[in-house]
C-alpha cells in the first residue's frame, strides 16, 4: 500500500488483526534495476531504530475507530510468538532484515512479493527462502502475485511455506486462477529447538541490535491436539524450461486477452520455428482454459463464454473448438515460399484448431515494384539475379512490411466478416536472439500488438517445439523443429537457398552466448573478446575470436534502433535487449567502435607474439632433450610455464 507520511511516499505493508491496524511497515530497500523502477514513485525508509506514531487519514480512522498506528521498521510480538514482514526486494539484499529479526526472537517471516517469472529463476527464489531459515531457524511464508501485471511481466505465484529450511507447502507457479491460497500446519517448537542447538546463534543473539516491536495481547497458536496433522517436508516442484515456455506465456496471453477486451488473436504463421512456437503457446492456452473450466473455475468459464461469444448456456469443452473461435492463423506466401512451409503451417493449424487462411502477397509486391518503377524508371533485382545488396535487402523488406500491414487489416476486419464482436490482437513471433542481432525488418511481422516469445532464445524454442510435439499433441512441430531456419524472402535456386545463420554470419548458439556476455556479464567488445578467448580458445585462434566479436558488435550497434519500437514481449530471459524498461541503452552507436576494436587488435597481436615465443621455447627444450637424454625430461618436469607439454 502506498502511504504518504509528511512529504514522502512509502511503499508499505499494513498488518491488520480483527479490524485494527497493528503496524504499517515501510519498505527499506527498493527494487531499482532490471524491470523495476520503484524510486520513480517511492522513497526508502531509512530509520531503523524506532517506530513513530502515524496519524491515520480521517476516513480510515472513522471506519475502524483507530486514530493512530505505529509506523516504521519493527515486528509484532504476540503472546506466543513474534511475526515480522520482509518486503520483496529486502530478501535479496546483502544484509536482509530476517537476519537481525531472527536474533530478536522473530519466528515467522512474511514476504508479500511481486516476483516476475523468468526461465530457470524459481530455484533462485526458493533457495533464498530455504537459506533464510536453514541456518537460523524460522518459518518463512512467501506470497506472490500471479498473472499478467498489465505489461511485459508475468508474476508466477508459487506461494510457499518453509520451516527450518524445509518446504512444507508450495502453490502452483502457473495458473489461470485469480486467487490461490496455500495452507500449512506447523509446529513452532521446532524453531526454538533448532535455535537453541546453535551455539553461534545464541552468542550473536546475546549481543544483537535491538529492533523495535509492537506488543499485541493475542495468541496465534493452537494448543496441542492429536487431530492436527502437521505439514511434512515435500519434494519441490520445478517445471522444465519447455514447460515454463508453454505455461508462462500461455497464462500471460489469457490474462491479456480477457483484460484487453479483444475477441481473440491473429498470427502470421509462416511454418517456421518461431511462429509455430507462438501458435503452440496459444494452443496450450486453449487447453489450459478448457481444463480449468472442467475443474469448476467459474471466472475462467465466464471469461471464455464472453470471449468465445458462446450462446444459450454453451461453454468451451474442447480446446480445438475453442481455438477455432478465438484464433486466426494466416500463411502469407510469396513466390519465394516453399510448399514445405505452406504445408507445415496448414497441418499445425489443423492440429491446434485455428481458423486458417492461405494468402499470396505476390500481387501486392508487384504493385509496389511497378509503382517504384514508374517513379524512378528502375526495378530492383535480387542478389541471385544480379542485383546489389541494397536491392536485395529492399526486396526482402517490401515483402516483410506488406505482411505486417495485411496482418493488422485482417485482425480488425475478419471478426466483422464472420459477424463476431470486437477485434483481434496481432501476435508477433521474433525471438530474443533476432532482436539482439537486429535480424528483423523494422515494421515487419515482428511488429504486432504483443509477442509471447520476444525474450526467449532460439535454442530454448527449438527444445520447446520438441517437447510440445509430444506433450501438447501437435506432432507436426517435430518436423518444423528439424527444418533449417530460413526467412524465405529470397528466390530459391538449385544452387542457393536462404538460411538465417548464413545471413547473420553467426549461429543462434553463438548469439545466445553474446547476449549473456553483453547483458548478464556486462561485457563490451574488449571484455567479451577476452572471455571468449578463454571459452573458445581450444578451437579458435584469437584472431578468429576477434572477428566474431567485431562482427556481432557491428550489427548489434547498427540495428540497436530497432529495439526502440520492439513489440511488447513477454519477459522470460535475463539477456533481453528490450529497450522500454529492462535494457535501457543508447540506440545510436559508432558502429566502427574505433577504440575498442583497436584494443582488440592490440591484444591479438600480443597473443600472436606470445604464441611464437612459446613455440620457440618449446622447440629449444625439445632440442635440449634430444642432446642430453634424461635432462630434457627433468627440464619438462620442472614446470616451465612457457612449455606446453
Coordinates of N, CA and C in Angstrom, one line a residue, residues 455-628:
X455 N 11.4 -12.6 -25.8 CA 12.7 -12.7 -25.0 C 13.0 -14.1 -24.7
X456 N 12.7 -15.0 -25.6 CA 13.1 -16.4 -25.5 C 14.1 -16.8 -26.6
X457 N 15.1 -17.5 -26.3 CA 16.2 -17.8 -27.2 C 15.7 -18.8 -28.2
X458 N 16.4 -18.8 -29.4 CA 16.1 -19.8 -30.4 C 16.3 -21.2 -29.9
X459 N 17.4 -21.4 -29.2 CA 17.7 -22.8 -28.7 C 16.6 -23.3 -27.8
X460 N 16.1 -22.4 -26.9 CA 15.0 -22.8 -26.0 C 13.8 -23.1 -26.7
X461 N 13.5 -22.3 -27.8 CA 12.3 -22.5 -28.6 C 12.3 -23.8 -29.3
X462 N 13.5 -24.2 -29.8 CA 13.6 -25.5 -30.5 C 13.4 -26.7 -29.5
X463 N 13.9 -26.5 -28.3 CA 13.7 -27.6 -27.3 C 12.2 -27.6 -27.0
X464 N 11.5 -26.4 -26.9 CA 10.1 -26.4 -26.6 C 9.3 -27.1 -27.7
X465 N 9.7 -26.9 -29.0 CA 8.9 -27.5 -30.1 C 9.0 -29.0 -30.0
X466 N 10.2 -29.5 -29.6 CA 10.3 -31.0 -29.5 C 9.4 -31.5 -28.3
X467 N 9.4 -30.7 -27.2 CA 8.5 -31.1 -26.1 C 7.0 -31.0 -26.5
X468 N 6.7 -29.9 -27.1 CA 5.2 -29.7 -27.4 C 4.7 -30.7 -28.4
X469 N 5.6 -31.2 -29.3 CA 5.1 -32.2 -30.3 C 4.6 -33.4 -29.6
X470 N 5.1 -33.7 -28.4 CA 4.7 -34.9 -27.6 C 3.7 -34.5 -26.6
X471 N 3.9 -33.5 -25.8 CA 3.1 -33.2 -24.6 C 1.9 -32.4 -24.9
X472 N 1.9 -31.6 -26.0 CA 0.7 -30.8 -26.3 C -0.1 -31.5 -27.4
X473 N 0.5 -32.5 -28.0 CA -0.2 -33.3 -29.1 C -0.1 -32.7 -30.4
X474 N 0.8 -31.8 -30.7 CA 1.0 -31.2 -32.0 C 2.2 -31.8 -32.7
X475 N 2.0 -33.0 -33.3 CA 3.1 -33.8 -33.7 C 3.9 -33.1 -34.9
X476 N 3.2 -32.3 -35.7 CA 3.9 -31.6 -36.8 C 5.1 -30.7 -36.3
X477 N 5.1 -30.3 -35.1 CA 6.1 -29.5 -34.5 C 7.5 -30.2 -34.6
X478 N 7.5 -31.5 -34.6 CA 8.8 -32.2 -34.7 C 9.5 -31.9 -36.0
X479 N 8.7 -31.9 -37.1 CA 9.2 -31.7 -38.5 C 9.6 -30.2 -38.6
X480 N 8.8 -29.3 -38.0 CA 9.2 -27.9 -38.0 C 10.5 -27.6 -37.3
X481 N 10.7 -28.2 -36.2 CA 11.9 -28.0 -35.4 C 13.1 -28.5 -36.2
X482 N 13.0 -29.6 -36.9 CA 14.1 -30.2 -37.6 C 14.5 -29.5 -38.9
X483 N 13.6 -28.6 -39.4 CA 13.9 -27.8 -40.6 C 14.9 -26.7 -40.3
X484 N 15.9 -26.4 -41.2 CA 16.8 -25.3 -41.0 C 16.1 -24.0 -41.0
X485 N 16.4 -23.0 -40.1 CA 15.7 -21.8 -40.1 C 16.0 -20.9 -41.3
X486 N 14.9 -20.4 -42.0 CA 15.0 -19.6 -43.2 C 13.9 -18.6 -43.2
X487 N 14.2 -17.4 -43.7 CA 13.2 -16.3 -43.8 C 12.4 -16.5 -45.1
X488 N 12.9 -17.2 -46.1 CA 12.2 -17.4 -47.3 C 11.7 -16.0 -48.0
X489 N 12.7 -15.1 -48.0 CA 12.4 -13.8 -48.6 C 13.2 -13.6 -49.9
X490 N 14.1 -14.6 -50.2 CA 14.8 -14.5 -51.5 C 14.4 -15.7 -52.3
X491 N 14.6 -15.6 -53.7 CA 14.2 -16.8 -54.5 C 15.0 -18.0 -54.2
X492 N 14.4 -19.2 -54.4 CA 15.1 -20.4 -54.2 C 15.6 -20.9 -55.5
X493 N 16.9 -21.2 -55.6 CA 17.5 -21.7 -56.8 C 18.2 -23.0 -56.5
X494 N 18.5 -23.7 -57.6 CA 19.1 -25.0 -57.4 C 20.4 -25.0 -56.6
X495 N 21.1 -23.8 -56.8 CA 22.4 -23.6 -56.1 C 22.4 -22.7 -55.0
X496 N 21.2 -22.2 -54.6 CA 21.1 -21.3 -53.5 C 19.8 -21.4 -52.7
X497 N 19.9 -21.4 -51.4 CA 18.7 -21.4 -50.5 C 19.0 -20.5 -49.3
X498 N 18.2 -19.6 -49.0 CA 18.4 -18.6 -48.0 C 18.3 -19.3 -46.6
X499 N 19.3 -19.1 -45.7 CA 19.4 -19.6 -44.4 C 19.7 -18.5 -43.4
X500 N 19.0 -18.5 -42.3 CA 19.2 -17.5 -41.3 C 20.6 -17.3 -40.8
X501 N 21.2 -18.4 -40.4 CA 22.5 -18.4 -39.8 C 23.6 -17.9 -40.8
X502 N 23.4 -18.3 -42.0 CA 24.3 -17.8 -43.1 C 24.1 -16.3 -43.3
X503 N 22.9 -15.8 -43.3 CA 22.6 -14.4 -43.5 C 23.2 -13.6 -42.3
X504 N 23.1 -14.1 -41.1 CA 23.5 -13.4 -39.9 C 25.0 -13.4 -39.7
X505 N 25.7 -14.4 -40.3 CA 27.1 -14.6 -40.1 C 27.5 -15.1 -38.8
X506 N 26.5 -15.7 -38.1 CA 26.7 -16.3 -36.8 C 25.6 -17.3 -36.5
X507 N 25.9 -18.2 -35.6 CA 24.8 -19.2 -35.3 C 24.0 -18.7 -34.1
X508 N 22.8 -19.3 -34.0 CA 21.9 -18.9 -32.8 C 22.6 -19.3 -31.5
X509 N 23.4 -20.3 -31.5 CA 24.1 -20.7 -30.2 C 25.1 -19.6 -29.9
X510 N 25.8 -19.1 -30.9 CA 26.7 -18.0 -30.6 C 26.0 -16.8 -30.1
X511 N 24.9 -16.5 -30.7 CA 24.1 -15.3 -30.4 C 23.7 -15.3 -28.9
X512 N 23.3 -16.5 -28.4 CA 22.9 -16.7 -27.0 C 24.1 -16.4 -26.1
X513 N 25.3 -16.8 -26.5 CA 26.5 -16.5 -25.7 C 26.8 -15.0 -25.7
X514 N 26.7 -14.4 -26.9 CA 27.0 -13.0 -27.0 C 26.0 -12.2 -26.1
X515 N 24.7 -12.6 -26.2 CA 23.7 -11.9 -25.4 C 23.9 -12.0 -23.9
X516 N 24.3 -13.2 -23.4 CA 24.5 -13.3 -22.0 C 25.8 -12.5 -21.6
X517 N 26.8 -12.6 -22.4 CA 28.0 -11.8 -22.0 C 27.7 -10.3 -22.0
X518 N 27.0 -9.8 -23.0 CA 26.7 -8.4 -23.1 C 25.9 -7.9 -22.0
X519 N 24.8 -8.6 -21.6 CA 23.9 -8.1 -20.6 C 24.2 -8.6 -19.2
X520 N 24.3 -10.0 -19.0 CA 24.4 -10.5 -17.7 C 25.8 -10.3 -17.1
X521 N 26.8 -10.4 -18.0 CA 28.2 -10.2 -17.5 C 28.7 -8.8 -17.8
X522 N 27.9 -7.9 -18.4 CA 28.2 -6.5 -18.7 C 29.4 -6.3 -19.5
X523 N 29.6 -7.1 -20.5 CA 30.8 -7.1 -21.4 C 30.6 -6.1 -22.5
X524 N 31.7 -5.3 -22.8 CA 31.8 -4.6 -24.0 C 32.6 -5.4 -25.0
X525 N 33.0 -4.8 -26.1 CA 33.8 -5.6 -27.1 C 35.1 -6.2 -26.5
X526 N 35.9 -5.5 -25.8 CA 37.2 -6.0 -25.3 C 37.0 -7.1 -24.3
X527 N 36.2 -6.9 -23.3 CA 36.0 -7.9 -22.3 C 35.3 -9.1 -22.8
X528 N 34.4 -8.9 -23.8 CA 33.8 -10.1 -24.5 C 34.8 -10.9 -25.2
X529 N 35.7 -10.2 -25.9 CA 36.8 -10.9 -26.6 C 37.7 -11.7 -25.6
X530 N 38.0 -11.1 -24.5 CA 38.8 -11.8 -23.5 C 38.1 -13.1 -23.0
X531 N 36.8 -12.9 -22.7 CA 36.0 -14.0 -22.2 C 36.0 -15.2 -23.2
X532 N 35.7 -14.8 -24.4 CA 35.6 -15.8 -25.5 C 36.9 -16.5 -25.8
X533 N 38.0 -15.8 -25.6 CA 39.3 -16.4 -25.8 C 39.5 -17.6 -24.9
X534 N 39.0 -17.4 -23.6 CA 39.1 -18.5 -22.6 C 38.1 -19.6 -23.0
X535 N 36.9 -19.2 -23.5 CA 35.9 -20.2 -23.7 C 36.1 -21.0 -25.0
X536 N 36.6 -20.3 -26.1 CA 36.7 -20.9 -27.4 C 38.2 -21.1 -27.8
X537 N 39.1 -20.9 -26.9 CA 40.5 -20.9 -27.2 C 41.0 -22.3 -27.7
X538 N 40.3 -23.3 -27.3 CA 40.7 -24.7 -27.8 C 40.4 -24.9 -29.2
X539 N 39.4 -24.2 -29.8 CA 39.1 -24.5 -31.2 C 39.2 -23.3 -32.1
X540 N 39.4 -22.1 -31.6 CA 39.6 -20.9 -32.4 C 40.8 -20.1 -32.0
X541 N 41.4 -19.5 -33.0 CA 42.6 -18.6 -32.7 C 42.1 -17.3 -32.2
X542 N 42.9 -16.5 -31.5 CA 42.5 -15.2 -31.0 C 42.0 -14.3 -32.2
X543 N 42.6 -14.3 -33.3 CA 42.2 -13.5 -34.5 C 40.8 -13.9 -34.9
X544 N 40.5 -15.2 -34.9 CA 39.1 -15.7 -35.3 C 38.1 -15.3 -34.3
X545 N 38.4 -15.3 -33.0 CA 37.5 -14.8 -31.9 C 37.3 -13.3 -32.1
X546 N 38.3 -12.6 -32.4 CA 38.2 -11.2 -32.6 C 37.3 -10.8 -33.7
X547 N 37.3 -11.6 -34.8 CA 36.5 -11.3 -36.0 C 35.0 -11.6 -35.6
X548 N 34.8 -12.6 -34.9 CA 33.4 -12.9 -34.4 C 32.8 -11.8 -33.5
X549 N 33.6 -11.3 -32.6 CA 33.2 -10.3 -31.7 C 32.9 -9.0 -32.4
X550 N 33.8 -8.6 -33.3 CA 33.7 -7.4 -34.1 C 32.4 -7.5 -35.0
X551 N 32.2 -8.7 -35.5 CA 31.0 -8.8 -36.4 C 29.7 -8.7 -35.6
X552 N 29.7 -9.3 -34.4 CA 28.5 -9.1 -33.6 C 28.3 -7.7 -33.2
X553 N 29.3 -7.0 -32.7 CA 29.1 -5.6 -32.2 C 28.8 -4.7 -33.3
X554 N 29.3 -4.9 -34.5 CA 29.0 -4.1 -35.6 C 27.5 -4.1 -35.9
X555 N 26.9 -5.3 -36.0 CA 25.5 -5.4 -36.4 C 24.6 -5.1 -35.2
X556 N 25.0 -5.4 -34.0 CA 24.3 -5.1 -32.8 C 24.1 -3.5 -32.7
X557 N 25.1 -2.8 -33.0 CA 25.1 -1.3 -32.9 C 24.3 -0.7 -34.0
X558 N 24.5 -1.3 -35.2 CA 23.8 -0.8 -36.4 C 22.3 -0.9 -36.2
X559 N 21.8 -2.0 -35.6 CA 20.4 -2.3 -35.5 C 19.8 -2.0 -34.2
X560 N 20.5 -1.4 -33.3 CA 20.0 -1.2 -31.9 C 18.7 -0.3 -32.0
X561 N 18.6 0.6 -32.9 CA 17.5 1.4 -33.0 C 16.2 0.7 -33.1
X562 N 16.2 -0.6 -33.7 CA 15.0 -1.4 -33.8 C 14.4 -1.8 -32.5
X563 N 15.2 -1.8 -31.4 CA 14.7 -2.1 -30.1 C 13.8 -1.1 -29.5
X564 N 13.9 0.2 -30.0 CA 13.0 1.2 -29.5 C 11.6 1.0 -30.0
X565 N 11.3 0.2 -31.0 CA 10.0 0.0 -31.5 C 9.6 -1.5 -31.4
X566 N 10.4 -2.2 -30.6 CA 10.1 -3.7 -30.5 C 8.8 -3.9 -29.9
X567 N 8.0 -4.8 -30.4 CA 6.7 -5.2 -29.9 C 6.8 -5.6 -28.4
X568 N 5.9 -5.1 -27.6 CA 5.9 -5.6 -26.2 C 5.9 -7.1 -26.1
X569 N 7.0 -7.6 -25.4 CA 7.2 -9.0 -25.4 C 7.1 -9.6 -23.9
X570 N 6.7 -10.8 -23.8 CA 6.7 -11.5 -22.5 C 8.2 -11.6 -22.1
X571 N 8.4 -11.1 -20.8 CA 9.8 -11.1 -20.3 C 10.1 -12.5 -19.8
X572 N 11.1 -13.2 -20.4 CA 11.4 -14.5 -20.0 C 12.9 -14.8 -19.9
X573 N 13.7 -13.9 -20.3 CA 15.2 -14.1 -20.4 C 16.0 -13.0 -19.9
X574 N 17.1 -13.3 -19.2 CA 17.9 -12.3 -18.5 C 18.7 -11.5 -19.4
X575 N 18.8 -11.9 -20.7 CA 19.6 -11.0 -21.6 C 18.8 -10.3 -22.6
X576 N 17.5 -10.1 -22.3 CA 16.6 -9.5 -23.3 C 17.2 -8.1 -23.6
X577 N 17.2 -7.7 -24.9 CA 17.6 -6.3 -25.3 C 16.5 -5.3 -25.3
X578 N 15.3 -5.7 -24.8 CA 14.1 -4.8 -24.8 C 14.5 -3.4 -24.2
X579 N 14.2 -2.4 -25.0 CA 14.6 -1.0 -24.7 C 13.7 -0.2 -23.8
X580 N 12.4 -0.7 -23.6 CA 11.4 0.1 -22.9 C 11.7 0.2 -21.4
X581 N 12.2 -0.9 -20.8 CA 12.4 -0.9 -19.4 C 13.6 -1.7 -18.9
X582 N 13.8 -2.9 -19.5 CA 14.8 -3.8 -19.0 C 16.2 -3.5 -19.4
X583 N 16.4 -3.1 -20.6 CA 17.8 -2.9 -21.2 C 17.9 -1.5 -21.7
X584 N 17.9 -0.5 -20.8 CA 17.9 0.9 -21.3 C 19.3 1.3 -21.7
X585 N 19.5 1.6 -23.0 CA 20.8 1.9 -23.6 C 20.6 2.9 -24.7
X586 N 21.6 3.5 -25.2 CA 21.6 4.4 -26.3 C 21.2 3.5 -27.6
X587 N 20.6 4.2 -28.6 CA 20.4 3.5 -29.8 C 21.1 4.1 -31.0
X588 N 22.0 5.0 -30.7 CA 22.9 5.5 -31.8 C 24.3 5.2 -31.3
X589 N 25.0 4.3 -32.0 CA 26.4 4.0 -31.7 C 27.3 4.3 -32.8
X590 N 28.6 4.5 -32.5 CA 29.6 4.5 -33.6 C 29.9 3.0 -33.9
X591 N 29.3 2.5 -35.0 CA 29.4 1.1 -35.3 C 30.8 0.6 -35.7
X592 N 31.7 1.6 -35.8 CA 33.1 1.2 -36.1 C 33.8 0.8 -34.8
X593 N 33.3 1.3 -33.7 CA 34.0 1.0 -32.4 C 35.5 1.2 -32.5
X594 N 36.0 2.4 -32.8 CA 37.4 2.5 -33.2 C 38.3 2.2 -32.0
X595 N 38.0 2.7 -30.8 CA 38.9 2.4 -29.7 C 38.9 1.0 -29.3
X596 N 37.7 0.4 -29.1 CA 37.5 -1.0 -28.7 C 38.1 -2.0 -29.7
X597 N 37.8 -1.8 -30.9 CA 38.4 -2.7 -31.9 C 39.9 -2.6 -32.1
X598 N 40.4 -1.4 -31.9 CA 41.9 -1.2 -31.9 C 42.5 -1.9 -30.7
X599 N 41.9 -1.8 -29.6 CA 42.4 -2.5 -28.4 C 42.3 -4.0 -28.6
X600 N 41.3 -4.5 -29.2 CA 41.2 -6.0 -29.5 C 42.4 -6.4 -30.4
X601 N 42.6 -5.6 -31.5 CA 43.7 -5.9 -32.4 C 45.1 -5.9 -31.6
X602 N 45.2 -5.0 -30.7 CA 46.5 -5.0 -29.9 C 46.6 -6.3 -29.1
X603 N 45.5 -6.7 -28.5 CA 45.6 -7.9 -27.7 C 45.8 -9.2 -28.6
X604 N 45.3 -9.2 -29.8 CA 45.5 -10.3 -30.7 C 47.0 -10.3 -31.1
X605 N 47.6 -9.2 -31.4 CA 49.0 -9.1 -31.7 C 49.9 -9.6 -30.5
X606 N 49.5 -9.2 -29.3 CA 50.3 -9.6 -28.2 C 50.2 -11.1 -28.0
X607 N 49.0 -11.7 -28.2 CA 48.8 -13.1 -28.1 C 49.6 -13.9 -29.2
X608 N 49.6 -13.3 -30.4 CA 50.3 -13.9 -31.5 C 51.8 -14.0 -31.2
X609 N 52.3 -12.8 -30.7 CA 53.8 -12.8 -30.4 C 54.1 -13.8 -29.3
X610 N 53.2 -13.9 -28.3 CA 53.4 -14.8 -27.2 C 53.4 -16.2 -27.7
X611 N 52.5 -16.5 -28.6 CA 52.4 -17.9 -29.2 C 53.7 -18.2 -29.9
X612 N 54.3 -17.3 -30.7 CA 55.5 -17.5 -31.4 C 56.6 -17.8 -30.4
X613 N 56.7 -16.9 -29.3 CA 57.7 -17.1 -28.3 C 57.6 -18.5 -27.6
X614 N 56.3 -18.8 -27.3 CA 56.1 -20.1 -26.6 C 56.5 -21.3 -27.5
X615 N 56.2 -21.1 -28.8 CA 56.6 -22.2 -29.8 C 58.1 -22.3 -29.8
X616 N 58.8 -21.2 -29.8 CA 60.3 -21.2 -29.8 C 60.9 -21.8 -28.5
X617 N 60.3 -21.5 -27.4 CA 60.7 -22.1 -26.1 C 60.5 -23.7 -26.1
X618 N 59.4 -24.1 -26.7 CA 59.1 -25.5 -26.8 C 60.1 -26.2 -27.7
X619 N 60.5 -25.6 -28.8 CA 61.5 -26.2 -29.7 C 62.9 -26.3 -29.0
X620 N 63.2 -25.2 -28.2 CA 64.5 -25.2 -27.5 C 64.6 -26.3 -26.5
X621 N 63.5 -26.5 -25.8 CA 63.5 -27.6 -24.8 C 63.6 -29.0 -25.5
X622 N 62.9 -29.1 -26.6 CA 62.9 -30.4 -27.3 C 64.3 -30.7 -27.8
X623 N 65.0 -29.6 -28.3 CA 66.3 -29.8 -28.8 C 67.3 -30.2 -27.7
X624 N 67.1 -29.6 -26.5 CA 68.0 -29.9 -25.4 C 67.7 -31.4 -25.0
X625 N 66.5 -31.8 -25.1 CA 66.1 -33.2 -24.7 C 66.8 -34.1 -25.7
X626 N 66.8 -33.8 -26.9 CA 67.4 -34.7 -27.9 C 68.9 -34.8 -27.6
X627 N 69.6 -33.7 -27.1 CA 71.0 -33.8 -27.0 C 71.5 -34.5 -25.7
X628 N 70.7 -34.3 -24.6 CA 71.3 -34.8 -23.4 C 70.4 -35.9 -22.7

